[in-house]
Amino acid sequence: MPVVDVDPDELRDLTGRTEKTDDELKDDLFGLGIEYEGETEDGKLRLEFEADRLDRLSITGIARSLRYQYGDLSGIYVPDTNDPEWTIEVAESVPDERPYVTGAIVRGLDLDETDLEAIIQLQEKLHATMGRKRAKGAIGVHDLTMLKGAPADGGAGKSIRYQGVEPAGDRFVPLDSDAEMTPAQVLTDHSTGREYADLVSDYERYPAIYDDIGLFSFPPVINGRRTEVSTQSRDLFIEMTGTDQWTIDKMLAIMVYALDARGGQVESVTVDYPDRSVVRPDLSLSQKTLAHETVEDTLGLSLSPEELHDLIDRSGLEIAAERTEDGTRAYEVSIPPYRVDVLHPVDLIDDVGRAYGFNNLVPRYPDVSTVGGRTEASRHEEAVRDLLVGLGFEDLLNFNLTSDGELFDRMGLDREADAFGAGEPPRLIESYSEDFTHLRTWALPSLMQVLENNTHRAYPQHLSEIGFVAQVDSSTVTNVAEGRSVAAVLAGPEATYEDAKGRLQVLADHFGVDLTTPATDHPSFIDGRVAEIRLDGDSVGVIGELHPAVLVEHDLEVPVAGFEFELGALR
């Protein structure tokens, strides 16, 4: 999930709550679903939040959410926008792979180093999340005074051009360089160019943005040095290119709101495509219908219309219309343009719940004649979990979503292999992050990631998880075979196959199943130190010492032994 570094003093200034202590700020942030993850060396708070609330990638966005929570703001604020003076003209030569562009101007800024760092952090966090590491959307921020606009078509205003350029075509000086380079040279000779070369290297023509002087931006790779932003910059030109118009328009809205909060005046830009013309930024509001009864049923509250109005206002939303049909009251709720997460009315109910305060909800028994309890499967899983903890493992709960690379490439496993964990993972058609694109087919990669993130901790580290796994299976009604898996790793200087086997044997004995471990091959494990797990004669998993290549891939310097098998096999 995204993590941003925030200066607590600046956050107090932006919220107007200078009396708040750091601990009080952390509590208030937690109420918004923003978790404290530690501090940087210079005392900034490291804050982690859900990947869908991308408007909180900036400190101004976090401050805005807090001010709504405090009741200092209500309803929807839309920045005033001046009429366009500049035009982005889109040429026919623009690469088909990256056809979309958007932009805005923000004037009258007074930036210091802190402001500049915050803008850069927001830009890079948007690249990493919504922009899919610049593949879906990339942002360029330029000093407007360093641009020379050509006369726009029709003679009114100034224009720049988004067009294609030959790899060995026009030259420019990229950021962090003193030498003129062609786009092709940037991809081979510049560190940033090499990092993002894969995004455009297969294009016949590269994307480029020109003013009347020449090439000044090579999206999605790097900007030109001529338009570099500094603390002396007062007027900024923001351009974004990408593969999807909606994505870059929403990224632009988030940037515009952040700069508006720093005192800038937003100015529209006209985008002239060959077949149409649009004005950006798009700060129009969207709407969702929300039934009063649904809010009450979901949250377990009884709210008057006035109370619900207030909670919606304090969520940064606004009721545009209200109606009653067949005795049911419903609202048309307006949603600000920086909210990319509202896909369903339940997202609005979540906002209402946070405005009310989830900690203020009073638990109560449901109005039914029976009392719920754990299923047999749940009790069995809890028994296995308790035994693992008794064997010295620390119980974990990892995400069910991961990436193709984590499941296979980093584990040295081919998805087509005849091995435990291989298979076709269910894929999300539209994911918010490249880190969470697939349901996991096995749980050991998740435990390896935890070990990778805890190399600074003392050893030994014994971790276990009982979690959800899935594979594409056309023989099922849903085309997905779902299951629960038991996985465990032992990491430390003395970790061996025998250590893992001993704990596995205790599990088998406790649940009265016969365990055998015939030798097998598995690319994630060391040859000769890996075995198949058979419980009551059925092949249900794998056990062994992780392969050195897998350890190196996860930056681990100690041996790791582990096992994974189907939970149902212990019954």
XYZ file of C-alpha atoms in Angstrom:
571
model
C 0.000 0.000 0.000
C 1.208 3.590 -0.581
C 3.400 5.168 2.094
C 4.011 8.927 2.278
C 6.341 10.938 4.498
C 4.629 13.845 6.266
C 6.062 16.640 8.408
C 3.819 16.746 11.516
C 4.444 20.478 12.019
C 3.379 21.249 8.461
C 0.318 19.040 8.924
C -0.621 20.987 12.055
C -0.227 24.265 10.151
C -2.330 23.068 7.205
C -5.132 21.835 9.478
C -5.013 24.858 11.802
C -4.699 22.501 14.776
C -1.329 23.609 16.110
C -2.204 22.352 19.595
C -2.356 18.718 18.478
C 0.400 16.421 19.734
C 1.940 13.810 17.453
C 0.032 11.054 19.268
C -3.250 12.898 18.846
C -2.539 13.358 15.137
C -1.829 9.635 14.802
C -5.161 8.802 16.471
C -7.027 11.210 14.192
C -5.306 9.775 11.126
C -6.132 6.233 12.200
C -9.789 7.247 12.250
C -9.417 7.999 8.534
C -7.835 4.612 7.853
C -4.311 6.092 7.684
C -1.815 4.088 9.741
C 1.412 5.282 11.348
C 4.358 3.186 10.145
C 7.249 4.891 11.941
C 9.401 7.967 11.381
C 12.104 9.012 8.966
C 15.528 10.136 10.139
C 14.431 13.777 9.950
C 11.336 13.196 12.098
C 8.672 12.935 9.417
C 5.748 10.579 9.975
C 5.576 7.594 7.643
C 1.897 7.080 6.870
C 0.352 4.110 5.068
C -3.165 4.086 3.641
C -5.416 2.198 1.278
C -4.309 2.357 -2.353
C -7.712 3.643 -3.492
C -7.502 7.008 -1.651
C -4.894 8.519 -3.953
C -5.962 12.061 -3.038
C -4.083 11.405 0.214
C -0.751 10.955 -1.552
C -0.028 14.616 -0.727
C 0.123 16.277 2.670
C -2.463 18.799 1.470
C -4.844 15.937 0.664
C -4.321 14.412 4.115
C -4.875 17.825 5.723
C -8.080 18.283 3.733
C -9.396 14.912 4.979
C -8.560 15.848 8.584
C -10.295 19.211 8.285
C -13.429 17.447 7.088
C -13.142 15.053 10.027
C -12.768 17.968 12.459
C -15.832 19.662 10.988
C -13.821 22.665 9.751
C -14.839 21.913 6.151
C -18.092 20.620 4.740
C -19.446 19.861 1.304
C -17.445 19.934 -1.903
C -14.847 22.530 -2.801
C -14.047 23.036 -6.487
C -11.148 25.387 -7.325
C -11.910 28.478 -9.401
C -10.510 27.983 -12.889
C -9.508 30.749 -15.291
C -10.282 30.494 -18.996
C -7.632 28.840 -21.183
C -4.863 30.844 -22.852
C -2.780 27.820 -23.852
C -3.578 24.920 -26.166
C -2.023 21.467 -26.477
C -2.238 20.500 -30.138
C -2.168 16.729 -30.673
C -0.547 15.716 -33.959
C -1.397 12.707 -36.109
C 2.169 11.473 -35.529
C 1.563 10.752 -31.825
C 2.335 7.053 -31.145
C -0.804 4.907 -31.191
C 0.371 3.234 -27.988
C 0.175 6.518 -26.023
C -2.496 8.663 -27.691
C -3.890 10.710 -24.783
C -2.745 13.961 -23.194
C -4.142 16.394 -20.659
C -2.872 19.506 -18.932
C -3.398 22.521 -16.712
C -1.643 25.702 -15.627
C -1.290 26.863 -12.030
C -0.167 30.472 -11.507
C 0.929 32.571 -8.573
C 2.709 29.944 -6.496
C 5.314 30.834 -3.869
C 7.304 27.641 -3.423
C 9.934 26.827 -0.836
C 12.024 23.648 -0.661
C 9.364 21.871 1.430
C 6.671 22.686 -1.133
C 8.899 21.483 -3.975
C 9.671 18.207 -2.203
C 5.940 17.662 -1.581
C 5.111 18.219 -5.272
C 7.846 15.796 -6.365
C 6.689 13.200 -3.822
C 3.093 13.476 -5.049
C 4.240 13.184 -8.665
C 6.279 10.050 -7.999
C 3.598 8.422 -5.819
C 1.003 8.981 -8.554
C 3.427 7.463 -11.050
C 3.883 4.392 -8.848
C 0.163 3.845 -8.187
C -2.414 5.131 -10.628
C 0.179 5.638 -13.369
C 1.370 2.017 -13.075
C 5.022 3.078 -12.902
C 4.407 5.578 -15.741
C 3.090 2.886 -18.110
C -0.543 4.066 -17.895
C 0.049 7.725 -17.051
C 3.060 10.006 -16.631
C 3.299 13.539 -15.254
C 5.487 16.401 -16.389
C 5.684 19.619 -14.351
C 7.360 22.598 -16.029
C 8.233 26.222 -15.338
C 5.757 28.041 -17.586
C 7.984 31.098 -17.979
C 10.556 28.940 -19.792
C 8.065 27.902 -22.470
C 7.580 29.850 -25.675
C 4.154 29.150 -27.081
C 3.570 29.044 -30.793
C 0.450 30.792 -32.120
C -2.496 28.462 -31.631
C -4.613 27.363 -34.572
C -6.967 30.227 -35.283
C -4.465 32.773 -33.991
C -5.800 33.070 -30.421
C -3.527 32.204 -27.505
C -0.404 30.094 -27.352
C 0.146 26.449 -28.107
C 2.492 23.540 -27.581
C 2.493 20.314 -29.608
C 2.214 16.680 -28.559
C 3.650 14.641 -31.416
C 5.805 11.693 -32.363
C 9.571 11.968 -32.831
C 12.053 9.635 -34.487
C 14.306 7.842 -31.950
C 17.357 9.532 -33.460
C 15.468 12.766 -34.149
C 15.532 16.134 -32.381
C 17.935 16.686 -29.511
C 17.345 18.240 -26.092
C 19.081 18.477 -22.714
C 17.312 16.153 -20.233
C 17.115 16.750 -16.491
C 20.295 15.922 -14.540
C 22.428 16.264 -17.650
C 24.515 18.917 -19.410
C 24.623 17.191 -22.793
C 22.168 17.353 -25.657
C 20.762 13.947 -26.491
C 18.366 12.363 -28.931
C 15.508 10.353 -27.375
C 17.327 7.140 -28.305
C 20.492 8.345 -26.559
C 18.466 9.197 -23.437
C 17.318 5.573 -23.240
C 20.883 4.249 -23.368
C 23.059 6.969 -21.799
C 20.886 8.528 -19.062
C 20.115 6.689 -15.789
C 16.435 7.680 -15.829
C 16.222 6.792 -19.499
C 17.571 3.315 -18.859
C 15.103 2.842 -15.997
C 12.051 3.583 -18.168
C 13.353 2.502 -21.579
C 11.075 -0.556 -21.674
C 8.004 1.709 -21.785
C 8.807 3.127 -25.246
C 11.677 1.142 -26.746
C 9.336 -0.850 -29.011
C 7.632 2.257 -30.413
C 8.284 3.286 -34.013
C 8.073 6.917 -32.917
C 8.556 8.197 -29.383
C 6.130 10.579 -27.630
C 7.428 14.150 -27.408
C 6.161 17.601 -26.475
C 7.411 20.742 -28.259
C 7.051 24.462 -27.789
C 8.134 27.107 -30.312
C 11.775 26.620 -29.262
C 11.842 22.864 -29.591
C 11.558 19.575 -27.733
C 11.175 20.065 -23.957
C 9.538 16.850 -22.705
C 10.039 13.183 -23.553
C 7.130 11.435 -21.807
C 6.921 9.067 -20.036
C 10.692 9.077 -19.553
C 12.060 12.507 -18.612
C 11.553 16.253 -18.884
C 13.979 18.687 -20.419
C 16.313 20.713 -18.231
C 15.160 23.985 -19.811
C 11.778 23.892 -18.031
C 12.991 22.494 -14.693
C 10.956 23.725 -11.715
C 12.717 25.477 -8.819
C 11.762 27.578 -5.804
C 11.917 30.577 -8.155
C 9.123 29.182 -10.318
C 5.810 30.981 -9.901
C 3.725 29.615 -12.784
C 3.660 25.909 -13.567
C 2.572 24.029 -16.657
C 1.435 20.451 -15.939
C 1.137 17.936 -18.755
C 0.225 14.274 -18.560
C 0.286 11.619 -21.238
C -0.997 8.077 -21.083
C -2.896 5.142 -22.460
C -6.247 6.094 -20.903
C -7.878 9.542 -20.820
C -9.820 8.932 -17.592
C -6.678 7.907 -15.714
C -4.596 10.938 -16.624
C -7.546 13.298 -16.075
C -7.980 11.971 -12.526
C -4.236 12.169 -11.849
C -4.359 15.777 -13.042
C -7.300 16.578 -10.744
C -5.318 15.299 -7.743
C -2.299 17.440 -8.732
C -4.461 20.518 -9.316
C -6.143 20.263 -5.918
C -2.746 19.882 -4.218
C -1.373 23.013 -5.917
C -4.590 24.967 -5.316
C -4.155 24.208 -1.598
C -0.734 25.867 -1.788
C -2.231 29.117 -3.035
C -2.083 28.615 -6.792
C -4.640 29.872 -9.305
C -5.753 27.153 -11.705
C -6.040 27.940 -15.398
C -7.611 25.652 -17.979
C -5.833 24.321 -21.056
C -7.485 23.420 -24.366
C -6.515 20.028 -25.801
C -7.052 19.844 -29.565
C -7.173 16.284 -30.866
C -7.448 15.735 -34.618
C -11.136 14.833 -34.243
C -12.269 16.779 -31.159
C -11.398 19.474 -28.660
C -11.636 19.275 -24.850
C -10.908 21.693 -22.014
C -8.913 20.469 -19.031
C -8.621 19.991 -16.090
C -11.933 18.179 -15.803
C -13.171 19.161 -12.334
C -16.768 18.071 -12.904
C -18.594 16.204 -10.166
C -19.907 12.657 -10.474
C -22.961 11.304 -8.659
C -24.151 8.134 -6.956
C -27.582 7.296 -5.560
C -27.600 6.458 -1.854
C -30.635 5.063 -0.041
C -31.134 6.261 3.537
C -32.306 2.819 4.627
C -29.213 1.147 3.152
C -26.934 3.428 5.186
C -28.778 2.555 8.410
C -28.866 -1.191 7.675
C -25.175 -1.338 6.773
C -23.916 0.679 9.757
C -26.526 -0.484 12.254
C -27.537 3.088 13.040
C -30.740 5.067 13.198
C -30.082 8.451 11.600
C -32.344 11.385 10.959
C -32.112 12.998 7.498
C -30.391 15.995 9.108
C -27.786 13.784 10.783
C -27.051 11.952 7.528
C -26.780 15.275 5.663
C -24.177 16.426 8.196
C -22.171 13.195 7.973
C -22.161 13.333 4.171
C -20.988 16.961 4.259
C -18.202 16.054 6.697
C -17.102 13.293 4.341
C -16.246 15.851 1.677
C -19.358 14.920 -0.278
C -22.565 16.817 -1.002
C -26.238 15.991 -1.477
C -27.324 17.357 -4.837
C -30.929 16.124 -4.704
C -33.264 14.178 -2.467
C -36.334 12.141 -3.304
C -38.787 9.741 -1.711
C -40.310 6.818 -3.603
C -42.695 4.295 -2.010
C -41.715 5.585 1.410
C -37.971 5.103 0.751
C -35.768 8.190 1.017
C -32.793 8.381 -1.358
C -30.135 10.964 -2.115
C -28.143 11.931 -5.190
C -24.677 12.383 -3.692
C -22.108 14.476 -5.555
C -18.498 13.262 -5.516
C -15.441 15.523 -5.995
C -13.173 14.937 -9.003
C -10.158 13.845 -6.935
C -12.037 10.821 -5.543
C -11.097 7.919 -7.819
C -12.230 5.281 -5.327
C -16.023 5.707 -5.345
C -17.284 2.842 -7.500
C -20.406 1.838 -5.558
C -22.774 3.361 -2.969
C -21.088 1.203 -0.306
C -17.985 3.396 -0.737
C -20.108 6.370 0.315
C -21.407 4.419 3.317
C -17.800 3.778 4.352
C -17.211 7.539 4.293
C -20.329 8.131 6.382
C -19.167 5.510 8.869
C -15.781 7.165 9.237
C -17.388 10.577 9.703
C -19.600 9.088 12.422
C -16.622 7.239 13.897
C -16.462 3.466 13.735
C -15.279 3.441 17.343
C -18.559 5.139 18.274
C -20.656 2.259 16.935
C -22.253 0.279 19.763
C -22.153 -3.513 19.261
C -25.533 -5.203 19.494
C -27.024 -8.602 18.780
C -28.880 -8.782 15.476
C -32.666 -8.959 15.670
C -32.855 -12.682 14.839
C -33.891 -15.753 16.816
C -30.531 -17.538 16.640
C -27.002 -16.703 17.760
C -24.190 -17.313 15.307
C -21.118 -19.418 15.943
C -18.049 -20.715 14.186
C -18.428 -23.343 11.508
C -16.632 -26.672 11.797
C -14.161 -25.531 9.127
C -13.395 -22.367 11.075
C -12.862 -24.290 14.324
C -10.576 -26.742 12.537
C -8.527 -23.896 11.041
C -8.219 -22.247 14.451
C -6.972 -25.527 15.943
C -4.266 -25.798 13.266
C -3.312 -22.162 13.809
C -3.043 -22.644 17.588
C -0.795 -25.675 17.122
C 1.498 -23.743 14.741
C 1.825 -20.968 17.306
C 2.589 -23.614 19.936
C 5.364 -24.917 17.677
C 6.995 -21.487 17.754
C 5.617 -19.925 14.573
C 4.387 -16.356 14.422
C 0.949 -16.299 12.799
C 0.564 -13.932 9.822
C -2.286 -12.612 7.696
C -1.042 -11.576 4.247
C -2.873 -10.177 1.245
C -4.595 -12.676 -1.045
C -3.629 -10.463 -3.980
C -0.080 -10.398 -5.271
C 1.692 -10.177 -8.633
C 2.705 -12.663 -11.289
C 6.371 -11.892 -10.618
C 6.100 -12.667 -6.905
C 4.309 -15.962 -7.508
C 6.596 -17.335 -10.181
C 9.612 -15.321 -11.368
C 11.021 -14.522 -7.926
C 10.388 -18.090 -6.767
C 12.138 -19.595 -9.813
C 8.888 -21.320 -10.766
C 7.329 -21.657 -14.218
C 3.546 -21.371 -14.069
C 3.334 -24.257 -16.574
C 5.492 -26.539 -14.431
C 4.150 -29.730 -12.882
C 4.930 -28.507 -9.370
C 3.093 -27.378 -6.271
C 2.162 -23.681 -6.556
C 2.256 -23.653 -10.350
C -0.873 -23.023 -12.387
C -2.830 -20.144 -13.867
C -3.596 -17.484 -11.208
C -6.904 -15.582 -11.452
C -6.096 -12.099 -12.799
C -7.767 -8.796 -12.012
C -8.834 -7.082 -15.229
C -8.410 -3.591 -13.733
C -6.070 -3.382 -10.726
C -4.970 -0.181 -8.998
C -1.392 -1.374 -8.540
C 1.043 -3.605 -10.393
C 1.845 -5.181 -7.029
C -1.681 -6.603 -6.708
C -2.728 -8.014 -10.072
C -3.386 -11.715 -9.341
C -4.843 -13.969 -6.678
C -2.062 -16.097 -5.257
C -1.795 -19.761 -6.218
C 0.278 -20.572 -3.131
C 1.211 -18.822 0.102
C 4.980 -19.393 0.428
C 5.817 -16.361 -1.805
C 3.921 -14.163 0.649
C 5.996 -15.455 3.557
C 9.193 -14.900 1.567
C 8.188 -11.265 1.057
C 7.714 -10.876 4.811
C 11.201 -12.302 5.391
C 12.563 -9.930 2.748
C 11.035 -6.949 4.556
C 12.436 -8.046 7.917
C 16.116 -8.683 7.228
C 16.894 -6.034 9.861
C 15.217 -8.178 12.540
C 16.970 -10.776 14.681
C 17.046 -14.443 13.665
C 15.694 -17.059 13.837
C 12.375 -16.023 12.303
C 9.639 -18.664 12.223
C 6.537 -17.549 10.313
C 3.321 -19.311 9.373
C 0.071 -18.510 7.625
C -3.202 -20.253 6.896
C -4.638 -18.404 3.940
C -6.659 -18.290 0.769
C -5.253 -19.581 -2.536
C -6.864 -19.959 -5.958
C -6.244 -21.193 -9.495
C -8.076 -20.885 -12.781
C -10.042 -24.112 -13.261
C -12.533 -24.389 -16.125
C -14.146 -27.459 -14.532
C -15.682 -25.350 -11.745
C -18.826 -23.234 -12.012
C -16.897 -20.006 -11.368
C -13.843 -21.078 -13.431
C -11.778 -20.597 -10.252
C -10.781 -23.347 -7.793
C -10.495 -21.874 -4.295
C -8.783 -23.379 -1.272
C -7.085 -22.817 2.074
C -3.386 -23.489 2.431
C -1.034 -23.993 5.418
C 2.412 -22.472 4.858
C 5.391 -22.021 7.162
C 9.041 -20.935 6.935
C 11.997 -21.204 9.298
C 14.751 -18.662 8.614
C 18.045 -18.611 10.483
C 21.671 -19.761 10.367
C 20.716 -23.275 11.485
C 17.454 -23.741 9.527
C 17.319 -27.146 7.786
C 14.943 -29.527 6.081
C 14.917 -31.645 9.234
C 13.663 -28.690 11.338
C 10.722 -28.156 9.009
C 10.013 -31.892 8.768
C 9.934 -32.226 12.562
C 7.268 -29.558 12.929
C 5.265 -30.987 10.036
C 5.366 -34.410 11.720
C 3.923 -32.920 14.921
C 1.043 -31.448 12.915
C 0.318 -34.782 11.244
C 0.493 -36.745 14.507
C -1.760 -34.296 16.350
C -4.517 -34.623 13.744
C -4.096 -38.356 13.329
C -3.000 -38.486 9.700
C -0.163 -40.548 8.208
C 2.733 -38.440 6.854
C 5.187 -39.590 4.204
C 7.697 -37.390 2.353
C 9.032 -39.047 -0.808
C 11.753 -37.148 -2.651
C 10.662 -34.893 -5.495
C 11.858 -32.013 -7.680
C 10.704 -28.426 -7.281
C 12.481 -25.401 -8.838
C 11.939 -23.243 -5.726
C 13.878 -25.679 -3.542
C 17.355 -27.230 -3.457
C 17.651 -30.526 -5.331
C 18.002 -33.367 -2.855
C 16.586 -31.235 -0.039
C 12.959 -31.185 -1.189
C 10.137 -33.671 -0.767
C 6.503 -34.164 -1.602
C 4.056 -33.987 1.320
C 1.697 -36.987 1.382
C -1.016 -37.171 4.036
C -2.895 -40.468 4.222
C -1.421 -41.293 0.842
C -2.620 -38.130 -0.957
C -0.141 -35.669 -2.485
C -1.033 -32.349 -0.860
C 2.085 -30.159 -0.696
C 5.829 -29.645 -0.697
C 8.594 -29.290 1.928
C 12.256 -28.399 1.602
C 15.074 -25.892 1.808
C 14.607 -22.835 -0.414
C 16.943 -22.563 -3.395
C 19.888 -20.105 -3.062
C 18.647 -18.221 -6.151
C 15.308 -17.635 -4.409
C 17.118 -16.425 -1.269
C 19.272 -14.003 -3.288
C 16.184 -12.718 -5.100
C 14.669 -11.866 -1.677
C 17.929 -10.379 -0.254
C 18.184 -13.139 2.354
C 21.582 -14.195 3.693
C 20.456 -17.093 5.906
C 19.058 -20.519 4.988
C 15.268 -20.877 4.822
C 13.347 -24.132 5.153
C 9.624 -24.227 4.573
C 6.557 -26.232 3.717
C 3.069 -25.721 2.330
C 0.106 -28.064 2.019
C -3.669 -28.086 1.660
C -5.442 -27.349 4.943
C -8.207 -29.856 4.249
C -5.705 -32.720 4.247
C -5.403 -32.534 8.061
C -9.022 -33.562 8.647
